[in-house]
Amino acid sequence: MGQRARMLATVLMGLLCLGLLGRDEVSLPADGDAALPAGEKYVALTFDDGPKRGTTDRLLDGLKQKRATATFFLIGQQIAQAPDLVLRMEEEGHQIGNHTWSHQRLDSVTPEEALCEIRQTEEALTALLGEQTGPHWLRPPYGQVPLEAEAGVPMVKWSVDPRDWESRDVKKVTQAVLECAEPNSIILFHDIYSTSVDAALAVVDALQKEGYWFVTVEELLRINGVIPQAGTLYRTGNG
Ligand code: NI
Protein backbone atom coordinates (compact mmCIF):
# COMPACT_ATOMS: atom_id res chain seq x y z
CA MET A 1 0.00 0.00 0.00
CA GLY A 2 1.46 3.39 -1.02
CA GLN A 3 1.77 6.25 1.38
CA ARG A 4 -1.24 8.09 -0.06
CA ALA A 5 -3.42 5.01 0.07
CA ARG A 6 -2.36 4.37 3.66
CA MET A 7 -3.19 7.94 4.58
CA LEU A 8 -6.60 7.66 2.91
CA ALA A 9 -7.30 4.40 4.74
CA THR A 10 -6.37 6.04 8.05
CA VAL A 11 -8.67 8.98 7.40
CA LEU A 12 -11.54 6.65 6.43
CA MET A 13 -11.06 4.54 9.56
CA GLY A 14 -11.05 7.72 11.64
CA LEU A 15 -14.31 8.89 10.08
CA LEU A 16 -15.91 5.49 10.65
CA CYS A 17 -14.86 5.55 14.30
CA LEU A 18 -16.35 9.01 14.71
CA GLY A 19 -19.56 7.73 13.18
CA LEU A 20 -19.40 10.36 10.46
CA LEU A 21 -19.87 8.00 7.55
CA GLY A 22 -23.03 6.24 6.61
CA ARG A 23 -25.25 8.51 8.65
CA ASP A 24 -28.06 10.46 7.21
CA GLU A 25 -27.29 13.99 8.29
CA VAL A 26 -29.49 17.03 8.11
CA SER A 27 -27.90 20.44 8.22
CA LEU A 28 -28.99 23.00 10.78
CA PRO A 29 -29.84 26.27 9.05
CA ALA A 30 -28.90 28.39 12.05
CA ASP A 31 -25.36 27.07 12.01
CA GLY A 32 -23.87 25.77 8.80
CA ASP A 33 -21.26 23.72 10.64
CA ALA A 34 -23.60 21.86 12.93
CA ALA A 35 -25.59 18.81 11.88
CA LEU A 36 -28.61 16.97 13.15
CA PRO A 37 -27.81 13.30 12.78
CA ALA A 38 -30.59 10.80 12.20
CA GLY A 39 -31.22 8.28 14.96
CA GLU A 40 -31.07 10.80 17.79
CA LYS A 41 -34.03 11.90 19.95
CA TYR A 42 -35.46 15.28 18.99
CA VAL A 43 -38.31 17.41 20.32
CA ALA A 44 -39.57 20.92 19.59
CA LEU A 45 -40.50 23.41 22.28
CA THR A 46 -43.03 25.98 21.09
CA PHE A 47 -43.94 29.23 22.84
CA ASP A 48 -47.16 31.13 22.14
CA ASP A 49 -48.58 34.57 22.87
CA GLY A 50 -45.32 36.55 23.16
CA PRO A 51 -43.17 38.44 22.84
CA LYS A 52 -43.31 39.78 26.38
CA ARG A 53 -40.57 41.74 28.04
CA GLY A 54 -39.47 40.23 31.37
CA THR A 55 -40.33 36.65 30.47
CA THR A 56 -39.38 36.13 26.82
CA ASP A 57 -35.93 37.65 27.37
CA ARG A 58 -35.28 35.42 30.36
CA LEU A 59 -36.33 32.42 28.31
CA LEU A 60 -33.98 33.42 25.47
CA ASP A 61 -31.10 33.74 27.96
CA GLY A 62 -31.80 30.25 29.32
CA LEU A 63 -32.16 28.61 25.91
CA LYS A 64 -28.92 30.21 24.75
CA GLN A 65 -27.08 28.99 27.80
CA LYS A 66 -28.41 25.46 27.29
CA ARG A 67 -27.84 25.54 23.52
CA ALA A 68 -31.47 24.72 22.81
CA THR A 69 -33.55 26.19 20.00
CA ALA A 70 -37.30 26.65 19.96
CA THR A 71 -40.21 28.04 17.94
CA PHE A 72 -42.04 31.23 18.91
CA PHE A 73 -45.56 31.96 17.64
CA LEU A 74 -45.98 35.69 18.09
CA ILE A 75 -49.07 37.83 18.50
CA GLY A 76 -48.67 40.56 15.87
CA GLN A 77 -49.86 43.50 17.94
CA GLN A 78 -47.22 42.77 20.59
CA ILE A 79 -44.26 42.81 18.22
CA ALA A 80 -43.84 46.60 18.40
CA GLN A 81 -43.45 46.36 22.20
CA ALA A 82 -40.37 44.16 21.98
CA PRO A 83 -38.85 44.19 18.47
CA ASP A 84 -35.38 43.66 19.93
CA LEU A 85 -36.50 40.32 21.37
CA VAL A 86 -37.88 39.21 18.01
CA LEU A 87 -34.60 40.13 16.31
CA ARG A 88 -32.80 38.19 18.99
CA MET A 89 -34.92 35.09 18.33
CA GLU A 90 -33.94 35.24 14.67
CA GLU A 91 -30.26 35.82 15.42
CA GLU A 92 -30.12 32.97 17.90
CA GLY A 93 -31.52 30.40 15.49
CA HIS A 94 -35.08 30.10 16.74
CA GLN A 95 -38.02 29.72 14.36
CA ILE A 96 -40.54 32.55 14.38
CA GLY A 97 -44.18 31.95 13.55
CA ASN A 98 -47.49 33.79 13.28
CA HIS A 99 -50.14 33.57 16.04
CA THR A 100 -52.49 36.12 14.40
CA TRP A 101 -52.63 39.86 15.03
CA SER A 102 -54.97 39.92 18.06
CA HIS A 103 -55.26 36.26 19.10
CA GLN A 104 -58.53 35.72 17.26
CA ARG A 105 -60.27 32.38 17.10
CA LEU A 106 -60.17 31.90 13.37
CA ASP A 107 -63.37 29.88 13.31
CA SER A 108 -65.36 32.70 14.89
CA VAL A 109 -64.62 35.44 12.36
CA THR A 110 -65.27 35.78 8.64
CA PRO A 111 -62.71 34.34 6.22
CA GLU A 112 -61.73 37.92 5.29
CA GLU A 113 -61.13 38.86 8.92
CA ALA A 114 -59.12 35.70 9.50
CA LEU A 115 -56.90 36.40 6.52
CA CYS A 116 -56.44 39.98 7.71
CA GLU A 117 -55.37 38.70 11.17
CA ILE A 118 -52.77 36.47 9.53
CA ARG A 119 -51.60 39.00 6.96
CA GLN A 120 -51.08 41.87 9.42
CA THR A 121 -48.75 39.77 11.55
CA GLU A 122 -46.89 38.48 8.51
CA GLU A 123 -46.34 42.07 7.39
CA ALA A 124 -45.06 43.10 10.83
CA LEU A 125 -42.65 40.16 10.85
CA THR A 126 -41.26 40.72 7.38
CA ALA A 127 -40.96 44.49 8.00
CA LEU A 128 -38.79 43.72 11.01
CA LEU A 129 -36.90 40.64 9.87
CA GLY A 130 -36.83 41.01 6.09
CA GLU A 131 -38.91 39.54 3.27
CA GLN A 132 -36.57 36.57 2.93
CA THR A 133 -37.60 35.26 6.38
CA GLY A 134 -41.22 34.70 5.36
CA PRO A 135 -43.80 33.50 4.94
CA HIS A 136 -43.93 32.52 8.60
CA TRP A 137 -45.79 29.40 9.68
CA LEU A 138 -49.07 29.73 11.52
CA ARG A 139 -50.27 28.50 14.87
CA PRO A 140 -53.97 29.28 14.93
CA PRO A 141 -55.13 30.43 18.39
CA TYR A 142 -56.82 27.60 20.35
CA GLY A 143 -55.72 25.24 17.58
CA GLN A 144 -58.89 26.11 15.66
CA VAL A 145 -58.38 25.89 11.93
CA PRO A 146 -61.30 26.78 9.69
CA LEU A 147 -59.23 28.02 6.80
CA GLU A 148 -56.81 25.24 6.04
CA ALA A 149 -56.78 25.89 2.33
CA GLU A 150 -56.42 29.63 2.70
CA ALA A 151 -53.76 29.94 5.38
CA GLY A 152 -51.08 29.74 2.68
CA VAL A 153 -48.46 28.34 5.06
CA PRO A 154 -47.89 25.15 7.08
CA MET A 155 -49.72 25.20 10.41
CA VAL A 156 -48.49 23.83 13.71
CA LYS A 157 -50.51 22.35 16.57
CA TRP A 158 -48.91 20.31 19.39
CA SER A 159 -48.81 16.83 20.91
CA VAL A 160 -47.94 17.78 24.51
CA ASP A 161 -49.99 20.43 26.33
CA PRO A 162 -49.19 20.91 30.04
CA ARG A 163 -51.90 23.63 30.32
CA ASP A 164 -49.27 25.97 31.73
CA TRP A 165 -51.64 28.95 31.55
CA GLU A 166 -54.03 27.19 33.93
CA SER A 167 -51.91 25.89 36.80
CA ARG A 168 -49.02 28.41 36.59
CA ASP A 169 -47.17 25.92 38.77
CA VAL A 170 -43.56 25.19 37.76
CA LYS A 171 -43.46 21.67 39.21
CA LYS A 172 -46.84 20.61 37.82
CA VAL A 173 -46.08 21.97 34.36
CA THR A 174 -42.61 20.40 34.26
CA GLN A 175 -43.97 17.05 35.40
CA ALA A 176 -46.85 17.12 32.92
CA VAL A 177 -44.41 17.62 30.05
CA LEU A 178 -41.93 14.99 31.23
CA GLU A 179 -44.71 12.41 31.59
CA CYS A 180 -45.84 12.83 27.98
CA ALA A 181 -42.77 13.89 26.01
CA GLU A 182 -41.35 11.39 23.53
CA PRO A 183 -39.21 11.67 20.41
CA ASN A 184 -40.81 14.04 17.86
CA SER A 185 -43.13 15.68 20.39
CA ILE A 186 -44.19 19.26 19.77
CA ILE A 187 -44.60 20.81 23.22
CA LEU A 188 -46.81 23.82 23.94
CA PHE A 189 -45.85 26.59 26.37
CA HIS A 190 -46.72 30.27 26.75
CA ASP A 191 -43.69 32.49 27.31
CA ILE A 192 -45.82 35.23 28.87
CA TYR A 193 -45.76 33.46 32.25
CA SER A 194 -42.69 33.39 34.43
CA THR A 195 -43.68 29.95 35.71
CA SER A 196 -43.76 28.63 32.14
CA VAL A 197 -40.25 29.94 31.49
CA ASP A 198 -38.97 28.15 34.59
CA ALA A 199 -40.79 24.95 33.65
CA ALA A 200 -39.55 25.02 30.05
CA LEU A 201 -35.94 25.45 31.19
CA ALA A 202 -36.35 22.61 33.70
CA VAL A 203 -37.73 20.43 30.89
CA VAL A 204 -34.67 21.24 28.76
CA ASP A 205 -32.35 20.20 31.60
CA ALA A 206 -34.22 16.95 32.27
CA LEU A 207 -34.61 15.86 28.65
CA GLN A 208 -31.05 16.82 27.69
CA LYS A 209 -29.91 14.42 30.43
CA GLU A 210 -31.95 11.72 28.65
CA GLY A 211 -30.16 12.50 25.39
CA TYR A 212 -32.78 14.71 23.73
CA TRP A 213 -31.96 17.55 21.36
CA PHE A 214 -34.12 20.67 21.10
CA VAL A 215 -34.79 21.87 17.58
CA THR A 216 -37.26 24.11 15.78
CA VAL A 217 -40.48 22.68 14.33
CA GLU A 218 -39.12 23.21 10.83
CA GLU A 219 -36.00 21.20 11.69
CA LEU A 220 -38.04 18.49 13.44
CA LEU A 221 -40.11 17.92 10.29
CA ARG A 222 -37.01 17.94 8.09
CA ILE A 223 -35.27 15.37 10.30
CA ASN A 224 -38.29 13.11 9.75
CA GLY A 225 -38.24 13.66 6.00
CA VAL A 226 -41.58 15.49 6.13
CA ILE A 227 -41.93 18.18 3.46
CA PRO A 228 -44.10 20.95 4.95
CA GLN A 229 -47.20 21.76 2.93
CA ALA A 230 -49.18 25.00 3.01
CA GLY A 231 -52.55 24.45 4.64
CA THR A 232 -51.53 21.26 6.47
CA LEU A 233 -51.65 21.10 10.27
CA TYR A 234 -48.69 19.35 11.95
CA ARG A 235 -49.01 17.95 15.48
CA THR A 236 -45.72 16.06 15.81
CA GLY A 237 -42.40 15.86 14.02
CA ASN A 238 -43.64 13.00 11.89
CA GLY A 239 -46.94 14.50 10.88
NI1 NI B 1 -52.36 31.62 22.02
PDB file of N, CA and C and ligand atoms in Angstrom, residues 48-50 73 75 99-100 103 139-143 158 188-190 192, ligand 1:
ATOM      1  N   ASP A  48     -46.119  30.289  22.728  1.00  0.00           N
ATOM      2  CA  ASP A  48     -47.160  31.132  22.141  1.00  0.00           C
ATOM      3  C   ASP A  48     -47.377  32.414  22.940  1.00  0.00           C
ATOM      4  N   ASP A  49     -47.986  33.364  22.271  1.00  0.00           N
ATOM      5  CA  ASP A  49     -48.583  34.573  22.869  1.00  0.00           C
ATOM      6  C   ASP A  49     -47.591  35.681  23.206  1.00  0.00           C
ATOM      7  N   GLY A  50     -46.299  35.490  22.945  1.00  0.00           N
ATOM      8  CA  GLY A  50     -45.324  36.551  23.163  1.00  0.00           C
ATOM      9  C   GLY A  50     -45.234  37.438  21.930  1.00  0.00           C
ATOM     10  N   PHE A  73     -44.410  31.495  18.421  1.00  0.00           N
ATOM     11  CA  PHE A  73     -45.559  31.961  17.640  1.00  0.00           C
ATOM     12  C   PHE A  73     -46.037  33.273  18.263  1.00  0.00           C
ATOM     13  N   ILE A  75     -47.851  37.053  18.730  1.00  0.00           N
ATOM     14  CA  ILE A  75     -49.066  37.834  18.497  1.00  0.00           C
ATOM     15  C   ILE A  75     -48.614  39.153  17.858  1.00  0.00           C
ATOM     16  N   HIS A  99     -49.061  34.016  15.147  1.00  0.00           N
ATOM     17  CA  HIS A  99     -50.140  33.568  16.042  1.00  0.00           C
ATOM     18  C   HIS A  99     -51.320  34.551  15.951  1.00  0.00           C
ATOM     19  N   THR A 100     -51.478  35.105  14.755  1.00  0.00           N
ATOM     20  CA  THR A 100     -52.493  36.120  14.396  1.00  0.00           C
ATOM     21  C   THR A 100     -52.180  37.487  15.024  1.00  0.00           C
ATOM     22  N   HIS A 103     -54.883  37.521  18.458  1.00  0.00           N
ATOM     23  CA  HIS A 103     -55.264  36.262  19.095  1.00  0.00           C
ATOM     24  C   HIS A 103     -56.731  35.928  18.872  1.00  0.00           C
ATOM     25  N   ARG A 139     -49.580  29.285  13.830  1.00  0.00           N
ATOM     26  CA  ARG A 139     -50.272  28.497  14.870  1.00  0.00           C
ATOM     27  C   ARG A 139     -51.578  29.209  15.134  1.00  0.00           C
ATOM     28  N   PRO A 140     -52.692  28.624  14.704  1.00  0.00           N
ATOM     29  CA  PRO A 140     -53.974  29.279  14.929  1.00  0.00           C
ATOM     30  C   PRO A 140     -54.314  29.265  16.416  1.00  0.00           C
ATOM     31  N   PRO A 141     -54.761  30.393  16.973  1.00  0.00           N
ATOM     32  CA  PRO A 141     -55.132  30.429  18.389  1.00  0.00           C
ATOM     33  C   PRO A 141     -56.139  29.331  18.726  1.00  0.00           C
ATOM     34  N   TYR A 142     -55.964  28.695  19.855  1.00  0.00           N
ATOM     35  CA  TYR A 142     -56.817  27.603  20.351  1.00  0.00           C
ATOM     36  C   TYR A 142     -56.772  26.381  19.433  1.00  0.00           C
ATOM     37  N   GLY A 143     -55.837  26.380  18.495  1.00  0.00           N
ATOM     38  CA  GLY A 143     -55.723  25.238  17.582  1.00  0.00           C
ATOM     39  C   GLY A 143     -56.891  25.114  16.613  1.00  0.00           C
ATOM     40  N   TRP A 158     -49.822  20.830  18.378  1.00  0.00           N
ATOM     41  CA  TRP A 158     -48.907  20.315  19.392  1.00  0.00           C
ATOM     42  C   TRP A 158     -49.351  18.911  19.768  1.00  0.00           C
ATOM     43  N   LEU A 188     -46.208  22.477  23.881  1.00  0.00           N
ATOM     44  CA  LEU A 188     -46.810  23.820  23.937  1.00  0.00           C
ATOM     45  C   LEU A 188     -46.557  24.510  25.281  1.00  0.00           C
ATOM     46  N   PHE A 189     -45.997  25.706  25.206  1.00  0.00           N
ATOM     47  CA  PHE A 189     -45.853  26.587  26.373  1.00  0.00           C
ATOM     48  C   PHE A 189     -46.300  27.997  25.980  1.00  0.00           C
ATOM     49  N   HIS A 190     -46.424  28.847  26.982  1.00  0.00           N
ATOM     50  CA  HIS A 190     -46.719  30.265  26.751  1.00  0.00           C
ATOM     51  C   HIS A 190     -45.639  31.073  27.468  1.00  0.00           C
ATOM     52  N   ILE A 192     -45.368  34.007  28.189  1.00  0.00           N
ATOM     53  CA  ILE A 192     -45.822  35.229  28.865  1.00  0.00           C
ATOM     54  C   ILE A 192     -45.947  35.003  30.371  1.00  0.00           C
TER      55      ILE A 192
HETATM   56 NI    NI B   1     -52.360  31.618  22.020  1.00  0.00          NI
END
